[in-house]
JSON list of C-alpha atoms in Angstrom, two decimals:
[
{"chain": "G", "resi": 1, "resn": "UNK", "atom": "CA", "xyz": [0.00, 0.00, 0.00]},
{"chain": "G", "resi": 2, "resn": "UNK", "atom": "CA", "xyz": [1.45, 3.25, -0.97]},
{"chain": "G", "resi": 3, "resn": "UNK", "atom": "CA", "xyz": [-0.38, 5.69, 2.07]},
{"chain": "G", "resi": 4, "resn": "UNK", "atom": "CA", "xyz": [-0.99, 9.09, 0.68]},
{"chain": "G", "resi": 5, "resn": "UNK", "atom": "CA", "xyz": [-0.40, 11.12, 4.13]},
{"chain": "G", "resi": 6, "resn": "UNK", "atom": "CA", "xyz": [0.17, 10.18, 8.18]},
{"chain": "G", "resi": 7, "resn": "UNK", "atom": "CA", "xyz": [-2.95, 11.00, 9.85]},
{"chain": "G", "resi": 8, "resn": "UNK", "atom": "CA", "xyz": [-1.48, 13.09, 11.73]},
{"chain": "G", "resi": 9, "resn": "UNK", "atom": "CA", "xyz": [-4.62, 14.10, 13.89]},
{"chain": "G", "resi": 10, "resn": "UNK", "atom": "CA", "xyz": [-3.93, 11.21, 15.89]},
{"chain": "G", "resi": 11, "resn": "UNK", "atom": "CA", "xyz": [-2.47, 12.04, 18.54]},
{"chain": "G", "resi": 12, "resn": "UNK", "atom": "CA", "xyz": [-2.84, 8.51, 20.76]},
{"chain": "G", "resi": 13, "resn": "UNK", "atom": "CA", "xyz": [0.66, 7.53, 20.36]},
{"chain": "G", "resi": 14, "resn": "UNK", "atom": "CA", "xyz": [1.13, 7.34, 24.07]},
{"chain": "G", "resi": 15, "resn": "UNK", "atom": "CA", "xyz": [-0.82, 4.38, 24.33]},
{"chain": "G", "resi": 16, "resn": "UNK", "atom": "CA", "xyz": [0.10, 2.68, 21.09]},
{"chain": "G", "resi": 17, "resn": "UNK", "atom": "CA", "xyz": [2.20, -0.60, 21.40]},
{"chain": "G", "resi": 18, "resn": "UNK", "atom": "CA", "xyz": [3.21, -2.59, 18.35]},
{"chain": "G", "resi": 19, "resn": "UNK", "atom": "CA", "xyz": [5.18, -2.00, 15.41]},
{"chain": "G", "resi": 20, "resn": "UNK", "atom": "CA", "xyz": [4.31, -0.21, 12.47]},
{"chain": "G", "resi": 21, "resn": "UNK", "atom": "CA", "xyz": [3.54, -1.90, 8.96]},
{"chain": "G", "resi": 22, "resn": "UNK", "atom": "CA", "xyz": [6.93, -1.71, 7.02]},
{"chain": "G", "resi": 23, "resn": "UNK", "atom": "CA", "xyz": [7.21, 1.71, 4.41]},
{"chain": "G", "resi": 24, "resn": "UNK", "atom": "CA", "xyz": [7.39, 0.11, 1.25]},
{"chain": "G", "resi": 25, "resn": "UNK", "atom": "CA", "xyz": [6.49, -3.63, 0.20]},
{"chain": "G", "resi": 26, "resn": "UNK", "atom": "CA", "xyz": [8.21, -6.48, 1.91]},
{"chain": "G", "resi": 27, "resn": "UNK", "atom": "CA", "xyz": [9.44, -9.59, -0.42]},
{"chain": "G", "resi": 28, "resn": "UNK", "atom": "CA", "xyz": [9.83, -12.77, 2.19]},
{"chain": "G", "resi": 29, "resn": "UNK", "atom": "CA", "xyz": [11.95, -15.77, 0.81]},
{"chain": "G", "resi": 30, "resn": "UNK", "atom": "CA", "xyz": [12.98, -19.04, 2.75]},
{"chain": "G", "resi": 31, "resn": "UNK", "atom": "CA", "xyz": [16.33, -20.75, 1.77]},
{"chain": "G", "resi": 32, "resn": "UNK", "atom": "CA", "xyz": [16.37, -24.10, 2.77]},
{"chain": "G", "resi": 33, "resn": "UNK", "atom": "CA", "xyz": [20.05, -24.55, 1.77]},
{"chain": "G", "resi": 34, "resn": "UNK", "atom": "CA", "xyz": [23.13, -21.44, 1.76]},
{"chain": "G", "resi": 35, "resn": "UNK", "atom": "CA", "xyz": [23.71, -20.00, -1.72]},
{"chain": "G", "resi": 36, "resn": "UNK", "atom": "CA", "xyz": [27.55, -18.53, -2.14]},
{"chain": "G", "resi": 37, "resn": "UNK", "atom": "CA", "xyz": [26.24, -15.00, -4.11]},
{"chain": "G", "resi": 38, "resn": "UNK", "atom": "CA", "xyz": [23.69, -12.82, -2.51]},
{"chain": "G", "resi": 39, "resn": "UNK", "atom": "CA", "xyz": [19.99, -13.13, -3.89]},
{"chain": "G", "resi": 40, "resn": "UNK", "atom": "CA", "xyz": [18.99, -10.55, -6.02]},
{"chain": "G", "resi": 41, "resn": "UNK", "atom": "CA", "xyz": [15.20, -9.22, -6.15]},
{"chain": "G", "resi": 42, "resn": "UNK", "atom": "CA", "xyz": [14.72, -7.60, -9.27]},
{"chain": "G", "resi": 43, "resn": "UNK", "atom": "CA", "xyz": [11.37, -5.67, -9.92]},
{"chain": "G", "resi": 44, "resn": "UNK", "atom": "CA", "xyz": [9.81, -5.12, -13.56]},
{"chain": "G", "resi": 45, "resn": "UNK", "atom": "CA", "xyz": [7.31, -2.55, -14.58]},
{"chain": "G", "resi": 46, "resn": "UNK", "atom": "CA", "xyz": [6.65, -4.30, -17.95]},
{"chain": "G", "resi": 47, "resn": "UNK", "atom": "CA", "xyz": [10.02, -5.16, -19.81]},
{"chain": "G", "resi": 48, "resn": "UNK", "atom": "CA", "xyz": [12.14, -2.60, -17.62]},
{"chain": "G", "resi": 49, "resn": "UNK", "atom": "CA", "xyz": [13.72, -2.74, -14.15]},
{"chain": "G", "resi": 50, "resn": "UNK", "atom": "CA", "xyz": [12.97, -0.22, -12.52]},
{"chain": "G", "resi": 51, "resn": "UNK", "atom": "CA", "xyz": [14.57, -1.83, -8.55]},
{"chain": "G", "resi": 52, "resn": "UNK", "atom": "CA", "xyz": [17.42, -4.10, -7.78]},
{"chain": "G", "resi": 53, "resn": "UNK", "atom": "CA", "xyz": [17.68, -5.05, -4.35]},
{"chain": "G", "resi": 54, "resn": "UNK", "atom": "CA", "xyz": [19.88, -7.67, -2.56]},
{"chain": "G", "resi": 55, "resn": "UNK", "atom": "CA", "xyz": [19.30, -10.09, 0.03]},
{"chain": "G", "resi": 56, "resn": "UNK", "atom": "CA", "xyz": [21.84, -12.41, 2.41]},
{"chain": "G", "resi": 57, "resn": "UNK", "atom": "CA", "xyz": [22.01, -16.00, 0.65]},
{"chain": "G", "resi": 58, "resn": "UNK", "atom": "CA", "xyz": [22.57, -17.66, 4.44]},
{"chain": "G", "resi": 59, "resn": "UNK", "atom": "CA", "xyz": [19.68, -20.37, 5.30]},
{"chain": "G", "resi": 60, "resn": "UNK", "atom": "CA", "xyz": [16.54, -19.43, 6.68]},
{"chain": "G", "resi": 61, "resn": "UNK", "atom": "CA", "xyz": [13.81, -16.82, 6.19]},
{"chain": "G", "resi": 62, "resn": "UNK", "atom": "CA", "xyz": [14.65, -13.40, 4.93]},
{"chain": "G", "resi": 63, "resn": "UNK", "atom": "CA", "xyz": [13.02, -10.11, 3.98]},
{"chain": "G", "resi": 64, "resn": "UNK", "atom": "CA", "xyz": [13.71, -7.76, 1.48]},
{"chain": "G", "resi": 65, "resn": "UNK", "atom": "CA", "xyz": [11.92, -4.23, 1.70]},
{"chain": "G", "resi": 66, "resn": "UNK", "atom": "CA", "xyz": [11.13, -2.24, -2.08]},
{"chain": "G", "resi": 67, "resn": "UNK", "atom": "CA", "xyz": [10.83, 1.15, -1.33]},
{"chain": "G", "resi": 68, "resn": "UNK", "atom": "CA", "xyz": [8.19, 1.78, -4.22]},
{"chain": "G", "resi": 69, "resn": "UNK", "atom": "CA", "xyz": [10.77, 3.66, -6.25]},
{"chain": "G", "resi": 70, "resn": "UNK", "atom": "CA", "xyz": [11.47, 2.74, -9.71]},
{"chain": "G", "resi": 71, "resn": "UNK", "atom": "CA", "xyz": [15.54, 4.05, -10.74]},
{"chain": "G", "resi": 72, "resn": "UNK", "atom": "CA", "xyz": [16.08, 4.16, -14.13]},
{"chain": "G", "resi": 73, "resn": "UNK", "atom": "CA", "xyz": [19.49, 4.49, -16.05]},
{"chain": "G", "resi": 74, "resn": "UNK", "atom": "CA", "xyz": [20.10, 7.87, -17.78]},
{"chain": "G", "resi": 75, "resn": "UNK", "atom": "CA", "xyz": [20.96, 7.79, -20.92]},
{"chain": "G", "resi": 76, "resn": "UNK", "atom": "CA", "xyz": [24.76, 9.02, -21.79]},
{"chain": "G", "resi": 77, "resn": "UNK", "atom": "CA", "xyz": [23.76, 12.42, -22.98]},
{"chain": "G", "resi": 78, "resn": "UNK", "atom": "CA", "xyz": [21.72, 13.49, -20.60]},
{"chain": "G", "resi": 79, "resn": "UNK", "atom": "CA", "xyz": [23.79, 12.15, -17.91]},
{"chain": "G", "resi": 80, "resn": "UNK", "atom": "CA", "xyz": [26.72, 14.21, -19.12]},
{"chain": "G", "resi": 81, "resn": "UNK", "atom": "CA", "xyz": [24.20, 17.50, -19.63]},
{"chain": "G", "resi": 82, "resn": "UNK", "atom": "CA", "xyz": [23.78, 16.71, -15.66]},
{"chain": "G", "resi": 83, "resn": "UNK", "atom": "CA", "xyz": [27.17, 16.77, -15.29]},
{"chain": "G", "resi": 84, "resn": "UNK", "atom": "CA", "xyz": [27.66, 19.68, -16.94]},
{"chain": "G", "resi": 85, "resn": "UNK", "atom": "CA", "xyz": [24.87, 21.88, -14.71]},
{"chain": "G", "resi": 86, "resn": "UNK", "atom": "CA", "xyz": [26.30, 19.77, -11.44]},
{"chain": "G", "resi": 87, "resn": "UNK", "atom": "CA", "xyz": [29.10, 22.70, -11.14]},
{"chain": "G", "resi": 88, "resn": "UNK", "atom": "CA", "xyz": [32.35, 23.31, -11.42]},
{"chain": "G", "resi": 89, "resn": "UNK", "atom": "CA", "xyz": [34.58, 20.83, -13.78]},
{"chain": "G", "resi": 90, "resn": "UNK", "atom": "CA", "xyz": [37.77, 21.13, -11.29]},
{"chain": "G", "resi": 91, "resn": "UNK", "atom": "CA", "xyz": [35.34, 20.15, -8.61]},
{"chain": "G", "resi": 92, "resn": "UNK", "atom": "CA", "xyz": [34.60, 16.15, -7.43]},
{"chain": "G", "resi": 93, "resn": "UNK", "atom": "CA", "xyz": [31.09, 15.26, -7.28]},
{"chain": "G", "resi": 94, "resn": "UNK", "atom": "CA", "xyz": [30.49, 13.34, -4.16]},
{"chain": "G", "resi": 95, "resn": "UNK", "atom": "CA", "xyz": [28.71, 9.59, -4.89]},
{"chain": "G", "resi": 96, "resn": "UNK", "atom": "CA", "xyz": [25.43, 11.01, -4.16]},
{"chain": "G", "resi": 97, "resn": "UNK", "atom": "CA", "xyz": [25.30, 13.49, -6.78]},
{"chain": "G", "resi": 98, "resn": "UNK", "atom": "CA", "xyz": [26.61, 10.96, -8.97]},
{"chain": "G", "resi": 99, "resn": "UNK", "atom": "CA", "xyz": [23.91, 8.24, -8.45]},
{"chain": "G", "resi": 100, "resn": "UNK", "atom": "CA", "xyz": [21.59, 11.64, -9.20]},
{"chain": "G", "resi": 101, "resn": "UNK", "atom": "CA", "xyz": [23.49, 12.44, -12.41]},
{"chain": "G", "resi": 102, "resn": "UNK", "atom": "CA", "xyz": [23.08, 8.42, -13.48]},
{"chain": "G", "resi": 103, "resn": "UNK", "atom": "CA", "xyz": [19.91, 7.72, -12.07]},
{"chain": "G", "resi": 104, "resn": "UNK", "atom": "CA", "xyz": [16.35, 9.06, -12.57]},
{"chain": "G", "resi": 105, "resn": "UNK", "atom": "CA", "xyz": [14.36, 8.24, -9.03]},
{"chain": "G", "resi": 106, "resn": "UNK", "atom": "CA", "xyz": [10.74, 8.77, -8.97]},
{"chain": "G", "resi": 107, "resn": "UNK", "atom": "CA", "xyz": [7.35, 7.06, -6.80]},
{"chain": "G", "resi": 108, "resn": "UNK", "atom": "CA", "xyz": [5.94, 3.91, -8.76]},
{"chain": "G", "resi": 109, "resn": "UNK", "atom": "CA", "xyz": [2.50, 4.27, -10.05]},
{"chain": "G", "resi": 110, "resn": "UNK", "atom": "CA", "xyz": [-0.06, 2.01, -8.68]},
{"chain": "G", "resi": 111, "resn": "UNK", "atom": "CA", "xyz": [-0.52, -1.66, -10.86]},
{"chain": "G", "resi": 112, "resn": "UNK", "atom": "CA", "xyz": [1.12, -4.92, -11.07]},
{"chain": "G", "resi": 113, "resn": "UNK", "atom": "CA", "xyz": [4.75, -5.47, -11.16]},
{"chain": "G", "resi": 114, "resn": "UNK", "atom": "CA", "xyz": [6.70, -8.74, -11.84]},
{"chain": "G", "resi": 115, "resn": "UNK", "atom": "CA", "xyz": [9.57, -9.61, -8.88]},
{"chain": "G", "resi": 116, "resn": "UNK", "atom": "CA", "xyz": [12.09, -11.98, -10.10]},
{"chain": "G", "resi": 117, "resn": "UNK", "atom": "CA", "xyz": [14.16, -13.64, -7.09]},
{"chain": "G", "resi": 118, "resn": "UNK", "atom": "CA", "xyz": [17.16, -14.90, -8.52]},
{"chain": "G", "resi": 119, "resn": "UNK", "atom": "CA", "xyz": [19.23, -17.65, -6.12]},
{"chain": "G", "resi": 120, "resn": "UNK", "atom": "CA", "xyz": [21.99, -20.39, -6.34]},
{"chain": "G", "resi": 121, "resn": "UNK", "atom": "CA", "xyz": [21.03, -20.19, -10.32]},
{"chain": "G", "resi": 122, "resn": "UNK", "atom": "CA", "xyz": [17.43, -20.79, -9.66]},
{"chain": "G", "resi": 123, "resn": "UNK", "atom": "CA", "xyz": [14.64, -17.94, -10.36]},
{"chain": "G", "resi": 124, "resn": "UNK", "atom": "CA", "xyz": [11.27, -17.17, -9.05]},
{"chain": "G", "resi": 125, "resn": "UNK", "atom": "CA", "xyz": [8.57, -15.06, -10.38]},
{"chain": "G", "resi": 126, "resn": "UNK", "atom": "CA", "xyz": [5.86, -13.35, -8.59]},
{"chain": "G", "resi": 127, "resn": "UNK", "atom": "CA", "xyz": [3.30, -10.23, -9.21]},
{"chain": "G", "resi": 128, "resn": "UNK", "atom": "CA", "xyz": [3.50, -7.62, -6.83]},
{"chain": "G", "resi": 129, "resn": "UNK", "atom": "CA", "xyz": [0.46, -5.41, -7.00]},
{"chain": "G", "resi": 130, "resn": "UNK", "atom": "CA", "xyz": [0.90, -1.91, -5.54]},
{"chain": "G", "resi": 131, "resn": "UNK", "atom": "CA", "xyz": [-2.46, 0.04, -4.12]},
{"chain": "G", "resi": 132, "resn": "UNK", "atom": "CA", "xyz": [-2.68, 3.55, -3.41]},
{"chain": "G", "resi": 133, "resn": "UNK", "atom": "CA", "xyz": [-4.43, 5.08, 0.00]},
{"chain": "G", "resi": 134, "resn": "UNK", "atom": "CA", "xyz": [-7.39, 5.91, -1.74]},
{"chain": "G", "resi": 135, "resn": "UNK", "atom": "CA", "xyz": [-9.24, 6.40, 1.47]},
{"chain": "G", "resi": 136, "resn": "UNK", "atom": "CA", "xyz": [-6.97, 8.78, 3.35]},
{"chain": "G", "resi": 137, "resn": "UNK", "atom": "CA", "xyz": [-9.45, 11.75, 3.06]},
{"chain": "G", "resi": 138, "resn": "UNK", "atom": "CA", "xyz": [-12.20, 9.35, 4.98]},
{"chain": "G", "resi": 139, "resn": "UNK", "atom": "CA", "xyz": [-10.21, 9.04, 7.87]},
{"chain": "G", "resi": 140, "resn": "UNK", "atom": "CA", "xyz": [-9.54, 12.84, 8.40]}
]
């Protein structure tokens, strides 16, 4: 679920104990044997990636959390253009300007997306479907 807004009207967290619901959408895999390379969770919006996450390959249940954000390659010119309005050419851009300059970061639309789980050479494929807080404005 991608929540639109807190509700921040309530004001009850005094008496609140639990945890919350992760921010973003968990992928849970089991491992019944170690793998010697990470696992890689890769998430498709049609043909394209638009996430690449890694997960520990030791035995046993793990979680890997998408943050809803799709990151998509630049292409080479308009990574250099980027480069260009970054500054200064004497000057060293620091690695988060650089993932900027090489990455375009935006919120995924709501719909289906395909996660691939790729471990010890095997792969599994599984529809994520992402919902938007459509009811936020009833709860205010």
């Amino acid at each position: 679920m991608r929540w639109i807004a807190d509700d921040r009207t309530n004001y009850a967290s005094t008496n609140f104990a639990g945890q919350s619901a992760p921010r973003g959408a968990p992928v849970y895999y089991y491992l019944a044997d170690a793998v010697r390379d990470s696992v890689t969770v890769t998430v498709y919006q049609g043909s394209q990636q638009v996430a690449q996450l890694r997960g520990p390959g030791e035995r046993g249940i793990h979680r890997a959390l998408w943050n809803m954000q799709r990151r998509v390659e630049r292409t080479e010119a308009e990574q250099e253009r980027l480069r260009r309005e970054a500054g200064d050419e004497d000057e060293e851009l620091s690695a988060a300007q650089l993932e900027r300059i090489r990455f375009e970061v935006s919120d995924v639309s709501p719909g289906a997306y395909r996660v691939v789980l790729s471990a010890g050479g095997r792969e599994l494929t599984r529809t994520l479907r992402v919902m938007m807080d459509d009811w936020w404005m009833e709860r205010r």
